[in-house]
Coordinates of C-alpha atoms in Angstrom, one line a residue:
M1 CA 23.4 16.8 29.8
A2 CA 20.4 15.5 28.8
A3 CA 16.8 17.3 28.2
G4 CA 12.6 16.1 27.5
P5 CA 11.3 15.8 24.4
T6 CA 10.9 19.2 22.3
P7 CA 7.2 20.1 22.8
S8 CA 5.1 21.0 19.8
A9 CA 3.0 23.5 19.0
T10 CA 0.0 21.0 18.9
A11 CA -0.1 19.3 21.7
A12 CA -2.0 18.0 23.8
S13 CA -5.0 19.6 25.3
F14 CA -4.1 20.2 28.8
R15 CA -5.2 17.7 31.5
P16 CA -3.4 17.6 34.8
P17 CA -2.8 14.2 36.0
I18 CA -2.3 15.4 40.2
P19 CA -4.7 17.7 41.8
P20 CA -2.1 19.3 43.4
P21 CA -1.7 19.0 47.9
P22 CA -4.5 19.4 49.9
P23 CA -3.6 21.6 52.8
C24 CA -2.6 19.5 55.5
F25 CA -0.4 17.5 52.9
D26 CA 3.1 17.6 54.6
Y27 CA 6.2 16.6 52.4
R28 CA 8.9 15.7 55.2
A29 CA 6.4 13.8 56.8
A30 CA 5.1 10.9 54.2
V31 CA 9.0 10.7 53.5
L32 CA 10.7 11.2 56.7
A33 CA 11.0 7.6 58.2
D34 CA 12.9 6.6 54.4
T35 CA 15.4 9.9 54.7
R36 CA 16.9 9.4 58.2
A37 CA 16.7 5.2 57.5
A38 CA 19.1 6.0 54.1
A39 CA 21.4 9.2 55.7
A40 CA 22.1 7.6 58.8
A41 CA 23.4 4.3 56.4
S42 CA 25.2 7.0 54.2
G43 CA 27.6 7.3 57.8
S44 CA 27.1 11.9 56.4
P45 CA 26.8 14.2 59.3
A46 CA 26.2 16.6 56.6
L47 CA 22.8 14.7 54.9
A48 CA 21.9 13.9 57.9
A49 CA 21.2 17.8 59.0
L50 CA 20.0 18.9 56.1
V51 CA 16.8 16.2 56.2
E52 CA 16.3 17.1 59.9
S53 CA 16.0 20.6 58.5
G54 CA 13.9 20.0 55.5
A55 CA 16.5 20.7 52.4
L56 CA 16.0 17.2 52.1
V57 CA 13.8 14.3 51.4
R58 CA 14.3 10.7 49.8
V59 CA 11.4 9.1 48.2
P60 CA 12.5 5.3 47.1
R61 CA 11.0 3.4 44.1
R62 CA 8.4 1.7 46.5
R63 CA 6.6 4.7 47.1
F64 CA 5.7 5.9 43.5
G65 CA 2.7 4.1 42.2
P66 CA 2.3 1.7 39.7
V67 CA 4.4 1.9 36.2
P68 CA 1.7 3.2 33.6
A69 CA 1.0 0.5 30.8
W70 CA 2.1 3.2 27.8
R71 CA 5.5 3.4 29.3
P72 CA 7.6 0.2 26.4
P73 CA 8.2 -2.6 29.2
D74 CA 11.8 -1.5 29.5
F75 CA 11.5 1.1 31.2
V76 CA 13.1 0.8 34.7
E77 CA 12.8 3.9 36.8
P78 CA 15.0 5.2 39.4
E79 CA 15.6 2.7 42.9
E80 CA 15.5 6.1 44.5
V81 CA 14.8 9.1 44.3
W82 CA 17.3 12.3 46.1
I83 CA 15.5 16.1 46.5
L84 CA 17.3 19.0 47.6
G85 CA 15.2 22.1 47.8
T86 CA 17.7 25.4 47.1
S87 CA 17.4 29.0 47.5
H88 CA 18.7 30.3 44.0
L89 CA 20.0 33.5 46.1
S90 CA 22.2 32.1 49.2
P91 CA 25.8 31.2 49.0
E92 CA 24.6 28.1 52.4
S93 CA 23.1 26.0 49.6
V94 CA 25.9 25.8 46.6
A95 CA 27.9 23.7 49.0
D96 CA 25.1 22.0 50.4
V97 CA 24.7 20.6 46.4
E98 CA 28.9 19.8 46.8
R99 CA 28.2 18.2 49.8
V100 CA 24.9 16.2 48.8
L101 CA 25.7 15.2 45.1
R102 CA 29.5 14.0 46.4
A103 CA 28.3 11.8 49.9
V104 CA 25.2 10.4 46.9
R105 CA 26.9 9.9 43.9
P106 CA 23.4 9.9 41.7
D107 CA 23.5 9.2 38.4
N108 CA 21.5 11.5 37.2
V109 CA 21.7 15.1 38.3
V110 CA 18.2 16.5 37.6
V111 CA 17.7 20.3 38.4
E112 CA 15.2 22.8 38.2
L113 CA 15.2 24.5 34.6
C114 CA 14.5 24.7 30.8
R115 CA 16.4 24.1 27.6
S116 CA 16.7 27.9 27.0
R117 CA 17.2 29.1 30.7
A118 CA 20.2 26.3 30.6
G119 CA 22.4 28.6 30.4
I120 CA 22.5 29.8 33.9
M121 CA 24.8 27.0 34.4
Y122 CA 27.6 28.4 32.4
V123 CA 27.7 31.9 34.0
S124 CA 30.9 33.1 35.6
D125 CA 30.3 36.9 36.4
A126 CA 28.1 39.4 35.8
S127 CA 30.2 40.3 32.9
D128 CA 28.6 37.4 30.6
E129 CA 24.9 39.2 31.2
P130 CA 25.5 43.5 29.8
L131 CA 22.1 43.7 29.6
L132 CA 20.3 42.6 33.3
K133 CA 21.2 40.4 36.5
S134 CA 20.9 37.0 35.7
N135 CA 17.7 35.3 36.9
M136 CA 15.8 32.5 36.0
F137 CA 13.7 34.5 33.2
S138 CA 17.1 35.9 31.9
L139 CA 17.5 35.4 27.6
G140 CA 21.4 35.8 27.8
G141 CA 23.9 33.7 26.9
A142 CA 25.7 32.4 24.7
K143 CA 22.7 31.0 22.7
F144 CA 20.6 34.2 22.9
F145 CA 18.5 34.2 19.5
G146 CA 18.3 30.9 20.2
A147 CA 16.6 31.8 22.5
V148 CA 14.5 34.0 21.7
N149 CA 13.8 31.7 18.2
R150 CA 12.2 28.7 20.5
S151 CA 10.3 31.6 22.8
I152 CA 7.8 32.4 20.2
N153 CA 8.0 29.0 19.1
L154 CA 6.7 27.8 21.8
G155 CA 5.1 30.3 23.6
G156 CA 4.0 32.8 20.8
Q157 CA 5.2 36.6 21.0
S158 CA 3.3 37.5 24.0
A159 CA 5.2 34.8 26.6
L160 CA 7.8 36.2 24.7
A161 CA 7.6 40.1 25.6
L162 CA 6.1 39.4 29.0
R163 CA 9.3 37.5 29.6
L164 CA 11.0 39.9 29.4
L165 CA 9.3 41.8 31.5
L166 CA 9.6 39.7 34.0
A167 CA 13.4 38.8 33.9
V168 CA 14.0 42.9 34.4
F169 CA 11.0 43.0 37.6
S170 CA 13.0 40.1 38.2
S171 CA 16.4 41.8 38.1
K172 CA 15.3 44.6 40.1
I173 CA 13.3 43.0 43.2
S174 CA 16.7 40.2 43.3
S175 CA 19.3 42.8 43.1
G176 CA 20.3 44.1 47.2
A177 CA 21.4 40.1 47.1
N178 CA 24.4 41.0 45.4
R179 CA 24.3 37.6 44.4
P180 CA 24.6 36.3 40.8
F181 CA 21.3 34.2 40.5
G182 CA 21.5 30.0 40.2
E183 CA 25.0 28.8 41.9
E184 CA 23.9 25.8 43.2
F185 CA 23.1 24.7 39.7
R186 CA 26.6 26.1 38.4
A187 CA 27.4 23.9 41.2
A188 CA 25.6 20.9 40.4
R189 CA 27.3 20.5 36.8
K190 CA 30.6 21.5 38.2
V191 CA 30.2 18.5 40.3
S192 CA 28.1 16.6 38.0
E193 CA 31.4 16.1 35.5
D194 CA 33.5 15.7 38.5
I195 CA 31.5 12.3 39.6
G196 CA 29.9 11.2 36.0
A197 CA 26.8 12.3 36.4
Q198 CA 24.4 12.8 33.6
L199 CA 22.9 16.6 34.4
V200 CA 19.2 16.7 33.0
L201 CA 17.0 19.6 32.4
G202 CA 13.9 19.1 34.4
D203 CA 12.1 22.3 34.3
R204 CA 8.5 22.3 32.1
P205 CA 9.6 25.0 29.2
I206 CA 9.7 28.6 30.5
E207 CA 8.0 29.5 27.5
I208 CA 4.8 27.3 27.3
T209 CA 4.7 27.9 31.4
L210 CA 4.2 31.8 30.1
E211 CA 2.0 31.7 28.1
R212 CA -0.6 29.1 29.7
A213 CA 0.0 31.7 32.8
W214 CA -1.0 34.4 30.2
K215 CA -4.0 32.1 28.8
S216 CA -5.1 32.2 32.2
L217 CA -5.1 35.8 32.8
S218 CA -8.8 38.1 31.7
W219 CA -7.8 41.0 30.0
D220 CA -8.8 43.1 33.0
Q221 CA -5.7 41.3 34.7
K222 CA -3.9 41.4 32.0
T223 CA -3.7 45.5 31.7
N224 CA -3.3 45.0 35.7
L225 CA -0.5 42.9 35.5
V226 CA 1.9 45.0 33.0
I227 CA 1.1 47.9 34.7
S228 CA 2.2 46.9 38.2
L229 CA 5.1 45.0 36.6
F230 CA 6.1 48.6 35.2
R231 CA 5.4 50.4 38.4
G232 CA 7.7 47.5 39.9
I233 CA 10.1 47.9 37.2
T234 CA 10.6 52.8 37.5
S235 CA 10.3 52.9 41.4
T236 CA 13.3 54.3 42.8
D237 CA 13.6 51.9 45.4
T238 CA 16.6 50.3 45.1
P239 CA 16.2 47.0 46.9
D240 CA 18.2 46.0 49.9
E241 CA 19.8 42.3 50.9
K242 CA 16.6 41.7 52.6
S243 CA 14.0 42.4 50.7
A244 CA 15.7 40.6 47.5
V245 CA 12.9 37.4 47.0
S246 CA 13.8 34.1 44.4
P247 CA 11.1 33.6 40.9
Y248 CA 9.3 31.4 43.7
E249 CA 8.6 33.7 45.7
L250 CA 7.6 35.9 43.1
Y251 CA 5.5 33.4 41.8
Q252 CA 3.9 33.5 45.1
K253 CA 3.3 36.8 45.5
L254 CA 2.0 36.8 42.0
S255 CA -0.6 34.2 42.6
T256 CA -1.8 36.3 45.5
S257 CA -2.5 38.6 42.6
Y258 CA -3.6 36.6 40.3
P259 CA -4.9 33.6 42.0
S260 CA -5.0 31.6 38.4
L261 CA -1.2 32.3 38.1
L262 CA -1.1 28.8 40.9
Q263 CA -2.0 26.9 38.3
P264 CA 0.2 27.0 35.9
L265 CA 3.4 28.7 37.5
I266 CA 3.6 26.4 40.8
H267 CA 1.1 23.6 40.6
E268 CA 2.3 22.3 36.9
R269 CA 6.0 22.7 37.5
D270 CA 5.5 20.5 40.5
M271 CA 4.0 17.6 38.2
F272 CA 7.2 18.1 35.6
L273 CA 9.3 18.2 38.1
A274 CA 8.0 14.6 39.4
W275 CA 8.1 13.3 35.7
S276 CA 10.9 14.0 35.1
L277 CA 12.7 13.0 38.5
K278 CA 11.0 9.3 37.8
R279 CA 10.0 8.9 34.0
S280 CA 11.8 11.1 31.9
K281 CA 13.6 8.7 29.6
A282 CA 17.3 10.4 30.6
V283 CA 16.9 8.5 34.0
N284 CA 15.8 5.5 32.7
K285 CA 17.2 2.4 34.8
S286 CA 18.9 5.1 36.9
K287 CA 20.2 3.8 41.0
I288 CA 20.4 6.8 42.0
V289 CA 18.9 10.3 40.8
V290 CA 18.8 13.8 42.8
G291 CA 17.4 17.2 42.3
V292 CA 18.2 20.3 42.6
V293 CA 14.7 22.3 43.2
G294 CA 13.8 25.4 44.8
K295 CA 12.2 24.6 48.1
G296 CA 9.4 26.4 47.7
H297 CA 8.2 23.5 44.6
M298 CA 9.8 19.9 47.0
N299 CA 6.4 19.5 49.3
G300 CA 4.3 19.4 45.5
I301 CA 6.8 17.0 44.2
V302 CA 6.5 15.2 46.8
Y303 CA 3.1 15.0 46.2
A304 CA 3.1 14.3 42.8
L305 CA 5.3 11.2 43.2
I306 CA 3.6 9.2 45.5
S307 CA 0.8 10.1 44.4
D308 CA 1.0 8.7 41.0
Q309 CA -0.8 6.0 40.0
G310 CA 0.4 5.6 36.5
D311 CA -1.2 9.3 35.1
L312 CA 1.5 11.4 35.3
R313 CA 2.7 11.2 31.7
F314 CA 4.4 14.1 29.5
R315 CA 2.2 15.3 27.0
D316 CA -0.4 16.1 30.5
L317 CA 1.8 18.6 31.6
V318 CA 2.5 20.2 28.0
G319 CA -0.4 20.8 26.2
R320 CA -2.4 23.8 25.8
E321 CA -6.1 24.8 25.9
S322 CA -8.0 24.8 23.1
S323 CA -11.4 24.0 21.7
D324 CA -10.6 26.2 18.5
T325 CA -9.4 24.6 14.8
W326 CA -5.9 25.1 14.0
V327 CA -6.6 27.9 11.2
T328 CA -9.5 29.2 13.9
S329 CA -6.2 29.2 16.6
L330 CA -3.6 30.2 14.6
V331 CA -5.3 33.0 12.9
K332 CA -6.3 34.5 16.5
G333 CA -3.2 33.7 18.0
L334 CA -0.4 35.8 15.0
I335 CA -3.1 38.8 15.7
R336 CA -2.7 39.0 19.3
D337 CA 0.3 38.0 19.9
T338 CA 1.7 40.2 17.4
I339 CA -0.3 42.9 18.6
I340 CA 1.0 42.3 22.6
G341 CA 4.1 41.0 21.7
L342 CA 4.7 44.9 19.9
V343 CA 3.1 46.3 22.8
L344 CA 5.3 45.2 25.7
W345 CA 8.3 44.7 23.0
A346 CA 8.1 49.4 23.2
L347 CA 7.1 49.0 27.2
Y348 CA 10.4 47.2 27.4
E349 CA 12.9 49.5 25.6
Q350 CA 11.2 52.3 27.2
L351 CA 12.6 50.5 30.6
Q352 CA 15.7 49.1 29.3
A353 CA 16.7 52.7 28.3
L354 CA 15.7 54.1 31.9
L355 CA 17.5 51.2 34.2

């Protein structure tokens, strides 16, 4: 299993290389002709059905744009990238993943997970998650303390505490589905092993995403967000199957109330996933790459793939915004993260007692 480079705490300032898709952009229309032709050539009715439903698209290398000059001369982008949009709580998505991977037989399978969430692919049943139902924010699994340490190193205590609160909240609102989270990722891992494809962790580290999301909020918004999460967790309402939501839907709801979250939670991750699919070292010289991502990311990923003019690079997607010197940032960050982390951790402990 391959992963992108581990970002350091002193990464360069973030510079969005590609703007979000314009409202008029439709990923299906943008690549429909190429996708239909490839699906027809495969002779698989299942692929054709997924293409027509908008769940599966293909982007050939000729649509990528120029390879940037900073890439080594021997770097060759994949000949074609297939993107399968899934629902993290749907059994149909599991079958879709299996059908697509066995029909396309890619060299690499890129999943919408990062290193500290890779354990989701190895959760076999609910007993593996004793505290919370498995979800996109979980810190469970055999390497729990490693995930905690990584969260602190990359995002600070505030990002870790926010992740814990979101894990509890997400676990509750998705509990009505009565299905474990991320079954399509487990299917992707199993089929990849069967067909000899390399599994690639393609999402930006959640620690950096949550840190940037937290920093995008004003102090009033931070307070309101924590209060809203607390109220949602302690609510006596029991979610049913229809009210269960995916992480992307949760991000959208949060972004509606806090518009500044849209960039770090969705747009930046779309760009990172596009980078992983076509420009990461793991996919160098690959013939076929398949991405398994949430359906909500497809529009942004396809737009980033075909709009990039060589500006899309790793360091632009993991940097941190700061005008302070490193000493000032260290002191301010230590004080802030310690206070916020202790407060949110205390809240989390109280919430665990209530659940």
